[in-house]
């Protein structure tokens, strides 16, 4: 079901740091360390500067005004009222990039403010986030504007029907395309949300653990790229095989954001990547078979471990070959995935690039200027140059000689403002796991809006069991003889144990802002169905709750008190949380039937009472 936007959305090209002046106390300066206004000039004095322009590191000072570098040189004079950072004995580098992250609640850390803080403390000043659907961009940008955070580029996703990224998400979350025509229409559909870039899940190989029956063909991928580039939007691709890497390059993809790891990269693929200026971010950190802090498995010779080691060796060897061949190497991690924590994984990626055979200087270039060039923002940031945005990191040591020194972060500056270091306090919002809760009206949806949005002005989502074989859903708003509109859900259940199908009604835009339901006693809904049992589910910050309802062929009004909802057990079988009515995100209507069978449900006037 195609939804239209009900109002203009914020189209800023990436969230900017919005840090209160009170939180911007400067590092301890030569004049005594008093806090200065955020607008005051900032002088970094006596640093060993790695500027990522190809120049050898040199000692010097950097003057910053209004968020930009205005002067670089030896023994610069501090302007009147300037804050001064004494950086003697420290290295000054451009802020680090991570072009592949997932700000998912399943990652580590798990919530947006903690994720932002983890990147800030690691010196990472620009990231691409691939987690949220386009509907969440506007509230995400508002939230990020209250935090000390890196610049965050929000990404729209495209895949093939049943492909990676579409095997768990509907088309309002990941757009499904399998022809050039569908690709162009898909880009047009997500463009009004103002995505900062588009990620195409183009490779269905699934790391050799299942059949490749969901890959995006080259013509479709090329159409995605052409349509996106026409709007000034970069395209990155999930590609993990050498053959598909060549196709991605010929399609004009800007960055391959995974390792080509099924075999040694060949000269034809290298030539394609160079000819089409496709950059390469190998995300070695997510593929490392035994990650830092993990206990090695008891059986290092198991078939699964042998496969992981083999693929990882291809990944290491291929990034070295591509570097030697002159392909632009960028830095991404897939942080947010298991064992790949935000912030520190970016630093680990530079270490792994050195392990692969790059020099420390080449690894630093990947994490700074190269990534900026790959993202098309090198004119704005990525090097320490006059006129550039002052996104900078101070570390102890000389990481161009020992890459492990990138872990010795001593100060971080974003948009010319210190956000980490001695004397710097984070904004209060960085310590709050959620945006402030909002209250909502009683009516969630009566399905009367012609733009297919809920009464709460949110976008309905289809919800189904994940995997390559999943339940097929048709949800649409239909009208009865009187012209009243109702939601009709029909589903063919997948061939698996306990298949499910349903419709999600977000309680806030994109399900980002939490909702306070404490003034209500329960959920009320008009329903009719096939005679089976259905489920009403509420999901919140700390878990989910469910209640069963029957529905036969005649319309019935069901009132379900919150006291009737049972907590859904957590992963591992732990008991679910106690219901409080606070910090809720969405309401779901659906059900489960026998594998291969049909289910239908109609609903109207979903509300709280």
Coordinates of C-alpha atoms in Angstrom, one line a residue:
X1 CA 0.0 0.0 0.0
X2 CA 1.5 3.3 -1.1
X3 CA 1.3 6.1 1.4
X4 CA 1.6 9.8 0.7
X5 CA 3.2 12.4 3.0
X6 CA 0.7 14.6 4.9
X7 CA 3.1 17.5 5.5
X8 CA 6.6 18.6 4.5
X9 CA 9.4 16.8 6.3
X10 CA 12.8 18.1 7.5
X11 CA 15.2 17.6 4.6
X12 CA 18.4 18.6 6.3
X13 CA 21.4 16.7 4.9
X14 CA 22.4 14.9 8.1
X15 CA 21.8 15.8 11.7
X16 CA 24.1 18.4 13.3
X17 CA 25.4 18.7 16.8
X18 CA 23.1 20.7 18.9
X19 CA 25.0 21.2 22.2
X20 CA 24.0 23.8 24.7
X21 CA 26.5 26.4 25.4
X22 CA 26.6 25.4 29.1
X23 CA 27.8 22.0 28.1
X24 CA 30.6 23.4 25.9
X25 CA 33.2 24.2 28.6
X26 CA 36.5 24.3 26.8
X27 CA 39.4 22.0 27.6
X28 CA 41.8 23.2 30.3
X29 CA 43.4 26.2 28.6
X30 CA 46.6 28.2 29.1
X31 CA 44.7 31.0 30.8
X32 CA 43.2 28.9 33.6
X33 CA 40.4 26.7 32.1
X34 CA 37.3 28.9 32.6
X35 CA 34.3 28.1 30.5
X36 CA 33.8 30.3 27.5
X37 CA 30.8 31.0 25.3
X38 CA 30.4 28.6 22.4
X39 CA 30.8 31.4 19.9
X40 CA 34.3 32.3 21.1
X41 CA 37.2 31.5 18.8
X42 CA 39.1 28.3 19.6
X43 CA 42.8 27.9 19.3
X44 CA 44.4 24.4 19.4
X45 CA 48.1 25.0 20.3
X46 CA 51.2 22.9 19.8
X47 CA 49.7 19.8 18.3
X48 CA 51.4 17.3 16.1
X49 CA 49.0 17.6 13.1
X50 CA 48.1 14.8 10.8
X51 CA 46.0 16.7 8.3
X52 CA 45.1 13.8 5.9
X53 CA 46.1 15.8 2.8
X54 CA 49.2 13.7 2.1
X55 CA 51.5 16.0 4.0
X56 CA 53.8 14.5 6.7
X57 CA 52.7 15.2 10.2
X58 CA 54.0 18.6 11.5
X59 CA 53.7 20.6 14.7
X60 CA 51.5 23.6 14.6
X61 CA 48.4 25.5 15.8
X62 CA 44.8 25.5 14.4
X63 CA 42.5 28.5 14.8
X64 CA 38.7 27.9 14.6
X65 CA 36.0 30.5 14.2
X66 CA 32.2 29.8 13.8
X67 CA 32.8 26.1 13.4
X68 CA 35.4 26.4 10.6
X69 CA 39.2 26.2 10.5
X70 CA 40.4 29.7 9.7
X71 CA 44.1 29.5 10.1
X72 CA 46.8 26.9 10.5
X73 CA 50.5 27.7 11.3
X74 CA 53.2 27.8 13.9
X75 CA 52.7 29.9 17.1
X76 CA 49.4 31.5 16.1
X77 CA 48.2 34.3 18.4
X78 CA 45.0 33.6 20.3
X79 CA 42.4 36.2 19.5
X80 CA 40.8 38.2 22.3
X81 CA 38.4 36.0 24.2
X82 CA 39.5 32.8 22.6
X83 CA 39.5 29.5 24.3
X84 CA 42.8 27.7 24.1
X85 CA 43.5 24.0 24.1
X86 CA 47.1 23.2 25.0
X87 CA 47.7 20.2 22.7
X88 CA 51.5 19.8 23.3
X89 CA 52.4 16.1 23.2
X90 CA 49.1 15.2 21.4
X91 CA 48.3 14.3 17.8
X92 CA 45.5 16.2 16.0
X93 CA 43.6 14.4 13.3
X94 CA 40.5 15.0 11.3
X95 CA 37.4 13.4 13.0
X96 CA 36.9 9.8 12.0
X97 CA 34.2 8.5 9.7
X98 CA 32.2 5.3 9.8
X99 CA 30.1 4.8 6.6
X100 CA 28.3 1.7 7.8
X101 CA 26.5 1.6 11.2
X102 CA 23.2 0.4 12.5
X103 CA 21.7 2.4 15.4
X104 CA 19.6 -0.6 16.4
X105 CA 18.2 -1.4 19.8
X106 CA 19.9 -4.8 19.4
X107 CA 23.3 -3.3 19.3
X108 CA 25.8 -2.2 21.9
X109 CA 25.1 0.4 23.2
X110 CA 21.4 0.0 22.4
X111 CA 19.8 3.5 22.6
X112 CA 20.4 6.6 20.5
X113 CA 22.0 8.9 23.2
X114 CA 24.4 6.2 24.4
X115 CA 25.3 5.4 20.8
X116 CA 26.0 9.0 20.1
X117 CA 28.1 9.3 23.2
X118 CA 30.1 6.2 22.2
X119 CA 31.0 7.7 18.9
X120 CA 31.8 11.1 20.3
X121 CA 34.2 9.5 22.9
X122 CA 35.9 7.5 20.1
X123 CA 36.5 10.6 18.0
X124 CA 34.1 9.5 15.3
X125 CA 32.4 12.7 13.9
X126 CA 30.5 11.5 10.9
X127 CA 28.5 8.2 10.5
X128 CA 25.9 6.7 8.1
X129 CA 23.1 5.0 9.9
X130 CA 21.2 2.2 8.1
X131 CA 18.7 1.3 10.7
X132 CA 15.5 3.4 10.7
X133 CA 12.8 3.6 8.0
X134 CA 12.3 6.9 6.2
X135 CA 9.2 7.7 8.3
X136 CA 11.5 8.0 11.3
X137 CA 13.9 10.5 9.7
X138 CA 12.2 13.7 10.9
X139 CA 11.9 12.7 14.6
X140 CA 15.3 11.2 14.5
X141 CA 16.8 14.4 13.3
X142 CA 15.0 16.4 15.9
X143 CA 16.3 14.0 18.6
X144 CA 19.9 14.1 17.3
X145 CA 19.8 17.9 17.3
X146 CA 19.5 17.8 21.1
X147 CA 22.6 15.6 21.6
X148 CA 26.3 15.7 21.5
X149 CA 26.6 13.4 18.5
X150 CA 28.5 12.9 15.3
X151 CA 26.9 14.1 12.1
X152 CA 24.5 11.3 11.2
X153 CA 23.5 10.5 7.6
X154 CA 20.1 8.7 7.6
X155 CA 19.8 6.0 5.0
X156 CA 16.8 4.7 3.0
X157 CA 17.0 1.0 2.1
X158 CA 16.1 -0.9 -1.1
X159 CA 16.2 -4.6 -1.8
X160 CA 14.5 -7.3 -3.9
X161 CA 11.3 -9.0 -2.8
X162 CA 12.5 -11.5 -0.2
X163 CA 16.0 -10.2 -0.4
X164 CA 18.3 -9.3 2.5
X165 CA 16.7 -6.3 4.3
X166 CA 13.3 -7.1 2.8
X167 CA 13.0 -10.5 4.5
X168 CA 11.8 -8.9 7.7
X169 CA 10.5 -5.5 6.6
X170 CA 7.6 -4.1 4.6
X171 CA 7.9 -1.6 1.7
X172 CA 7.5 1.4 4.0
X173 CA 10.6 0.2 5.7
X174 CA 12.7 -1.3 2.9
X175 CA 11.5 -0.6 -0.6
X176 CA 11.2 -3.8 -2.8
X177 CA 12.4 -3.5 -6.4
X178 CA 13.3 -6.1 -9.1
X179 CA 13.1 -4.1 -12.3
X180 CA 14.5 -0.8 -13.5
X181 CA 11.0 0.6 -13.5
X182 CA 10.4 -0.4 -10.0
X183 CA 13.8 1.0 -8.9
X184 CA 13.0 4.4 -10.3
X185 CA 9.6 4.4 -8.7
X186 CA 11.1 3.3 -5.4
X187 CA 13.6 6.1 -5.4
X188 CA 10.8 8.6 -6.2
X189 CA 8.7 7.2 -3.3
X190 CA 11.4 7.7 -0.7
X191 CA 12.8 11.0 -2.0
X192 CA 10.3 13.2 -0.2
X193 CA 11.7 12.0 3.1
X194 CA 15.1 13.6 2.3
X195 CA 17.3 10.5 2.7
X196 CA 21.0 11.4 3.0
X197 CA 21.9 8.2 1.0
X198 CA 20.4 5.0 -0.2
X199 CA 21.6 1.5 0.6
X200 CA 20.8 -1.3 -1.9
X201 CA 20.9 -4.9 -0.7
X202 CA 22.2 -6.2 -4.0
X203 CA 23.8 -9.5 -3.0
X204 CA 21.6 -12.5 -2.1
X205 CA 24.5 -14.9 -1.5
X206 CA 24.0 -14.6 2.3
X207 CA 27.6 -15.6 3.0
X208 CA 27.3 -19.0 1.3
X209 CA 24.8 -20.3 3.9
X210 CA 21.8 -20.3 1.6
X211 CA 21.0 -20.2 -2.1
X212 CA 21.5 -17.0 -4.1
X213 CA 17.9 -16.5 -5.2
X214 CA 17.3 -12.9 -4.2
X215 CA 20.2 -10.8 -5.8
X216 CA 19.4 -7.5 -7.5
X217 CA 20.3 -7.6 -11.2
X218 CA 22.7 -5.0 -12.6
X219 CA 20.1 -3.1 -14.6
X220 CA 17.9 -2.6 -11.6
X221 CA 20.8 -1.5 -9.4
X222 CA 21.9 0.9 -12.2
X223 CA 18.4 2.4 -12.2
X224 CA 18.6 2.9 -8.4
X225 CA 21.9 4.6 -8.8
X226 CA 20.8 6.8 -11.8
X227 CA 17.6 7.9 -10.0
X228 CA 19.4 8.6 -6.8
X229 CA 22.3 10.5 -8.4
X230 CA 19.8 12.6 -10.3
X231 CA 18.6 13.8 -6.8
X232 CA 22.1 14.3 -5.5
X233 CA 21.9 11.2 -3.3
X234 CA 24.8 8.7 -2.9
X235 CA 24.2 4.9 -3.2
X236 CA 26.0 2.3 -1.2
X237 CA 25.5 -1.4 -1.6
X238 CA 25.5 -4.6 0.5
X239 CA 27.7 -6.7 -1.7
X240 CA 29.8 -9.6 -0.5
X241 CA 30.9 -11.5 -3.6
X242 CA 33.5 -10.7 -6.2
X243 CA 31.1 -11.1 -9.1
X244 CA 28.5 -8.9 -7.6
X245 CA 31.2 -6.4 -6.7
X246 CA 32.0 -5.9 -10.4
X247 CA 28.3 -5.5 -11.1
X248 CA 27.9 -2.9 -8.4
X249 CA 30.8 -1.0 -9.8
X250 CA 29.4 -1.1 -13.3
X251 CA 26.1 0.1 -12.0
X252 CA 27.8 3.2 -10.6
X253 CA 27.5 2.4 -6.9
X254 CA 29.4 5.0 -4.8
X255 CA 30.6 2.6 -2.0
X256 CA 30.6 -1.2 -1.5
X257 CA 30.0 -1.3 2.2
X258 CA 31.1 -4.9 2.9
X259 CA 33.9 -7.3 2.1
X260 CA 34.1 -9.2 -1.1
X261 CA 34.9 -12.5 0.6
X262 CA 33.9 -15.5 -1.5
X263 CA 37.2 -15.6 -3.5
X264 CA 40.2 -13.6 -4.5
X265 CA 39.3 -10.3 -6.2
X266 CA 40.1 -10.5 -9.9
X267 CA 41.7 -8.0 -12.2
X268 CA 38.3 -7.4 -14.1
X269 CA 36.5 -6.4 -10.8
X270 CA 39.4 -4.2 -9.8
X271 CA 39.3 -2.5 -13.2
X272 CA 35.5 -2.0 -12.9
X273 CA 35.8 -0.4 -9.5
X274 CA 38.6 1.9 -10.6
X275 CA 36.8 2.9 -13.9
X276 CA 33.6 3.7 -12.1
X277 CA 35.3 5.3 -9.0
X278 CA 33.5 2.8 -6.6
X279 CA 35.0 3.1 -3.1
X280 CA 35.3 0.1 -0.8
X281 CA 34.5 -0.1 2.9
X282 CA 35.3 -3.7 3.9
X283 CA 33.7 -3.7 7.4
X284 CA 36.3 -6.1 8.7
X285 CA 35.3 -5.5 12.3
X286 CA 32.0 -7.3 11.8
X287 CA 33.6 -10.3 10.1
X288 CA 36.5 -10.9 12.6
X289 CA 36.0 -14.5 13.5
X290 CA 36.9 -14.1 17.2
X291 CA 36.4 -10.5 18.2
X292 CA 38.3 -8.6 21.0
X293 CA 37.1 -9.8 24.4
X294 CA 35.4 -12.9 23.0
X295 CA 36.4 -16.4 24.2
X296 CA 37.5 -18.5 21.2
X297 CA 35.1 -21.4 20.5
X298 CA 36.2 -24.8 21.9
X299 CA 36.2 -26.2 18.4
X300 CA 38.2 -23.9 16.2
X301 CA 38.2 -26.6 13.5
X302 CA 34.4 -26.8 13.2
X303 CA 33.0 -26.4 9.6
X304 CA 31.4 -23.0 10.6
X305 CA 34.6 -21.7 12.1
X306 CA 36.7 -22.9 9.1
X307 CA 34.3 -21.1 6.8
X308 CA 34.5 -17.9 8.9
X309 CA 38.3 -18.0 8.9
X310 CA 38.4 -18.7 5.1
X311 CA 36.1 -15.8 4.3
X312 CA 37.9 -13.4 6.7
X313 CA 41.2 -14.2 5.0
X314 CA 39.7 -13.4 1.6
X315 CA 38.4 -10.2 3.2
X316 CA 41.9 -9.2 4.5
X317 CA 43.6 -10.1 1.3
X318 CA 41.1 -8.4 -1.0
X319 CA 41.3 -5.0 0.8
X320 CA 45.1 -5.1 0.5
X321 CA 44.8 -5.9 -3.2
X322 CA 42.3 -3.2 -3.8
X323 CA 44.5 -0.6 -1.9
X324 CA 47.5 -1.6 -3.9
X325 CA 45.5 -1.3 -7.1
X326 CA 44.4 2.3 -6.3
X327 CA 40.8 1.7 -5.3
X328 CA 39.7 4.2 -2.7
X329 CA 39.4 2.5 0.7
X330 CA 36.9 4.0 3.1
X331 CA 36.0 2.9 6.6
X332 CA 32.8 1.1 7.7
X333 CA 32.2 -1.4 10.4
X334 CA 28.5 -2.7 10.4
X335 CA 28.5 -1.5 14.1
X336 CA 25.4 -2.4 15.9
X337 CA 25.6 -6.0 14.7
X338 CA 26.6 -8.8 17.2
X339 CA 30.1 -8.3 18.7
X340 CA 30.6 -5.0 16.9
X341 CA 30.1 -2.2 19.4
X342 CA 29.6 1.4 18.3
X343 CA 32.6 3.7 18.5
X344 CA 35.3 1.2 19.5
X345 CA 34.5 -0.9 16.4
X346 CA 35.5 2.1 14.2
X347 CA 38.9 2.2 15.9
X348 CA 39.2 -1.6 15.6
X349 CA 38.5 -1.3 11.9
X350 CA 41.6 0.8 11.5
X351 CA 43.7 -1.8 13.3
X352 CA 42.3 -4.5 11.1
X353 CA 43.1 -2.5 8.0
X354 CA 46.7 -2.5 9.2
X355 CA 46.5 -6.2 9.9
X356 CA 45.3 -6.6 6.3
X357 CA 48.5 -5.0 5.0
X358 CA 47.8 -1.3 4.8
X359 CA 50.2 1.1 6.6
X360 CA 48.9 3.1 9.6
X361 CA 48.9 6.2 7.4
X362 CA 46.7 4.4 4.8
X363 CA 44.3 3.2 7.5
X364 CA 44.0 6.8 8.9
X365 CA 43.3 8.1 5.4
X366 CA 40.6 5.5 5.1
X367 CA 39.0 6.7 8.3
X368 CA 39.2 10.4 7.3
X369 CA 39.8 11.9 3.9
X370 CA 39.0 8.8 1.9
X371 CA 35.6 8.3 3.6
X372 CA 34.9 12.0 3.1
X373 CA 35.7 11.7 -0.6
X374 CA 33.6 8.6 -1.0
X375 CA 30.6 10.4 0.7
X376 CA 31.1 13.5 -1.5
X377 CA 31.9 15.8 1.5
X378 CA 35.6 16.2 1.1
X379 CA 35.2 19.9 0.3
X380 CA 33.5 20.3 3.7
X381 CA 35.5 18.0 6.1
X382 CA 37.8 15.0 6.2
X383 CA 41.1 17.0 6.3
X384 CA 42.6 19.7 8.5
X385 CA 42.5 22.5 6.0
X386 CA 41.6 26.2 6.1
X387 CA 37.9 26.6 5.4
X388 CA 36.9 23.0 6.4
X389 CA 34.5 22.1 9.1
X390 CA 36.3 21.8 12.4
X391 CA 35.6 18.1 13.1
X392 CA 38.8 17.1 14.9
X393 CA 40.2 14.5 17.3
X394 CA 43.1 14.7 19.7
X395 CA 44.9 11.5 20.7
X396 CA 48.0 10.7 22.7
X397 CA 50.8 9.1 20.6
X398 CA 51.5 9.0 16.9
X399 CA 48.9 6.8 15.2
X400 CA 50.6 7.1 11.8
X401 CA 53.3 5.0 13.4
X402 CA 51.3 2.8 15.8
X403 CA 47.6 2.6 14.8
X404 CA 46.6 1.4 18.3
X405 CA 47.2 5.0 19.4
X406 CA 43.8 5.9 17.9
X407 CA 42.3 4.4 21.1
X408 CA 44.0 7.0 23.2
X409 CA 41.4 9.7 22.6
X410 CA 41.9 12.9 24.6
X411 CA 39.6 15.4 23.0
X412 CA 37.0 15.6 20.3
X413 CA 35.7 18.7 18.5
X414 CA 32.6 18.7 16.3
X415 CA 31.5 21.9 14.4
X416 CA 34.2 23.7 16.2
X417 CA 32.9 22.9 19.7
X418 CA 34.6 20.6 22.2
X419 CA 32.3 17.6 22.9
X420 CA 34.7 15.4 24.7
X421 CA 37.8 16.1 26.8
X422 CA 38.9 17.6 30.1
X423 CA 36.3 20.0 31.4
X424 CA 33.7 19.2 28.8
X425 CA 30.3 18.0 30.0
X426 CA 27.8 16.2 27.8
X427 CA 24.3 17.7 27.4
X428 CA 21.6 16.3 29.7
X429 CA 19.9 14.7 26.7
X430 CA 22.9 12.4 26.3
X431 CA 22.0 10.8 29.6
X432 CA 18.3 10.2 28.8
X433 CA 17.5 6.9 26.9
X434 CA 14.4 8.3 25.2
X435 CA 13.0 11.5 23.8
X436 CA 10.4 13.1 26.2
X437 CA 7.2 11.1 26.2
X438 CA 4.2 12.5 24.4
X439 CA 0.5 12.0 25.1
X440 CA -1.9 10.9 22.3
X441 CA -5.6 11.2 21.6
X442 CA -7.9 8.3 22.2
X443 CA -8.4 7.5 18.5
X444 CA -5.5 5.6 17.0
X445 CA -7.1 4.9 13.6
X446 CA -10.6 4.9 12.1
X447 CA -9.1 4.3 8.6
X448 CA -10.9 7.4 7.2
X449 CA -7.9 9.4 6.0
X450 CA -7.5 9.4 2.2
X451 CA -3.7 9.6 2.5
X452 CA -3.5 6.1 4.1
X453 CA -2.1 7.5 7.4
X454 CA -3.5 6.8 10.8
X455 CA -5.6 9.2 12.9
X456 CA -2.4 9.9 14.8
X457 CA -0.7 10.9 11.5
X458 CA 1.6 7.9 11.4
X459 CA 2.2 5.4 8.6
X460 CA 0.8 1.9 8.9
X461 CA 3.3 -1.0 8.5
X462 CA 2.7 -4.6 7.4
X463 CA 4.3 -7.0 9.8
X464 CA 5.2 -10.6 9.1
X465 CA 7.4 -13.5 10.2
X466 CA 10.9 -13.0 8.8
X467 CA 13.0 -15.1 6.5
X468 CA 13.2 -16.0 2.8
X469 CA 9.9 -17.9 3.2
X470 CA 7.5 -15.6 5.0
X471 CA 3.8 -15.0 5.2
X472 CA 2.3 -13.0 2.3
X473 CA 0.2 -10.0 3.4
X474 CA -2.3 -7.8 1.7
X475 CA -3.6 -5.0 3.9
X476 CA -5.8 -2.3 2.4
X477 CA -8.5 0.1 3.5
X478 CA -11.9 -0.8 2.0
X479 CA -15.4 0.7 2.4
X480 CA -18.7 -1.0 3.3
X481 CA -22.1 -0.3 1.8
X482 CA -22.5 2.9 3.9
X483 CA -19.1 4.3 2.8
X484 CA -17.5 3.7 6.1
X485 CA -13.8 2.7 5.8
X486 CA -12.2 -0.3 7.5
X487 CA -8.9 -2.0 7.5
X488 CA -8.9 -5.4 5.6
X489 CA -6.0 -7.8 6.3
X490 CA -5.6 -11.0 4.3
X491 CA -2.6 -13.3 4.6
X492 CA -1.3 -16.6 3.3
X493 CA 0.8 -18.1 6.1
X494 CA 4.3 -19.3 5.5
X495 CA 5.5 -22.9 5.7
X496 CA 7.0 -22.7 9.2
X497 CA 6.2 -23.2 12.8
X498 CA 3.9 -20.5 14.2
X499 CA 3.8 -18.2 11.2
X500 CA 2.4 -14.7 11.8
X501 CA 0.9 -11.7 10.0
X502 CA -0.3 -8.4 11.2
X503 CA -0.5 -4.6 10.8
X504 CA 1.4 -2.2 13.0
X505 CA -0.1 1.2 13.9
X506 CA 2.8 3.4 15.2
X507 CA 1.8 5.6 18.0
X508 CA 4.2 8.3 17.0
X509 CA 5.9 9.3 13.8
X510 CA 8.2 6.5 12.8
X511 CA 7.7 4.9 16.3
X512 CA 10.6 7.1 17.7
X513 CA 9.0 9.3 20.3
X514 CA 7.6 7.3 23.3
X515 CA 4.0 7.6 24.1
X516 CA 2.4 7.8 27.6
X517 CA -0.8 5.8 27.9
X518 CA -1.2 6.0 31.7
X519 CA -4.4 8.0 31.4
X520 CA -6.1 5.2 29.5
X521 CA -7.4 1.8 30.8
X522 CA -7.2 -0.3 27.7
X523 CA -7.6 -0.8 23.9
X524 CA -11.0 -0.8 22.1
X525 CA -11.4 -2.1 18.5
X526 CA -14.2 -3.1 16.2
X527 CA -13.3 -6.5 14.6
X528 CA -14.6 -9.3 12.5
X529 CA -12.7 -12.2 11.1
X530 CA -12.4 -15.9 10.1
X531 CA -13.4 -17.1 13.6
X532 CA -10.0 -17.8 14.9
X533 CA -8.1 -16.1 17.7
X534 CA -6.3 -12.8 17.0
X535 CA -3.8 -10.8 19.0
X536 CA -3.5 -7.2 20.1
X537 CA 0.1 -6.3 20.9
X538 CA 1.7 -3.2 22.4
X539 CA 5.5 -2.7 22.1
X540 CA 7.5 -0.3 24.2
X541 CA 11.0 0.6 25.2
X542 CA 11.5 -2.3 27.5
X543 CA 9.4 -5.1 25.9
X544 CA 6.0 -6.0 24.5
X545 CA 2.6 -7.2 25.8
X546 CA -0.1 -9.2 24.1
X547 CA -3.8 -10.0 24.6
X548 CA -5.9 -12.5 22.6
X549 CA -9.2 -11.5 21.1
X550 CA -11.8 -13.6 19.1
X551 CA -13.4 -12.4 15.9
X552 CA -16.2 -14.1 14.0
X553 CA -18.1 -13.1 10.9
X554 CA -20.2 -10.4 12.7
X555 CA -18.7 -7.1 13.8
X556 CA -17.9 -7.0 17.5
X557 CA -16.6 -4.2 19.7
X558 CA -13.8 -5.6 21.9
X559 CA -12.6 -3.8 25.0
X560 CA -9.3 -5.2 26.2
X561 CA -8.1 -3.7 29.5
X562 CA -4.4 -3.3 29.9
X563 CA -4.6 -5.6 32.9
X564 CA -5.4 -8.4 30.4
X565 CA -2.2 -8.0 28.5
X566 CA 0.6 -10.5 29.2
X567 CA 4.2 -9.6 29.0
X568 CA 6.0 -11.4 26.1
X569 CA 9.1 -13.3 27.4
X570 CA 12.4 -11.8 26.6
X571 CA 15.1 -13.5 24.6
X572 CA 16.5 -16.4 26.5
X573 CA 13.2 -17.0 28.3
X574 CA 13.5 -14.2 30.9
X575 CA 10.2 -12.8 32.1
X576 CA 8.9 -9.8 30.3
X577 CA 8.5 -6.4 32.0
X578 CA 5.7 -5.2 34.2
X579 CA 3.1 -3.1 32.5
X580 CA 3.3 0.6 33.4
X581 CA 1.6 2.3 30.4
X582 CA 4.8 4.4 29.8
X583 CA 7.1 4.6 26.8
X584 CA 5.1 2.8 24.2
X585 CA 5.8 2.9 20.5
X586 CA 3.3 0.9 18.6
X587 CA 0.1 -1.1 18.5
X588 CA -0.2 -4.3 16.4
X589 CA -3.2 -6.3 15.2
X590 CA -2.7 -9.7 13.8
X591 CA -2.6 -13.4 14.3
X592 CA -1.1 -16.8 13.6
X593 CA -2.6 -19.8 11.7
X594 CA -1.4 -23.1 10.5
X595 CA 1.4 -23.2 8.0
X596 CA 0.1 -22.6 4.5
X597 CA -3.4 -21.6 5.6
X598 CA -5.2 -18.4 5.0
X599 CA -6.2 -15.7 7.6
X600 CA -8.3 -12.6 7.3
X601 CA -9.3 -9.9 9.7
X602 CA -11.2 -6.6 9.4
X603 CA -10.8 -3.8 12.0
X604 CA -12.2 -0.3 12.6
X605 CA -12.1 2.4 15.3
X606 CA -9.0 1.3 17.0
X607 CA -8.7 3.5 20.1
X608 CA -7.8 3.7 23.8
X609 CA -10.5 4.0 26.4

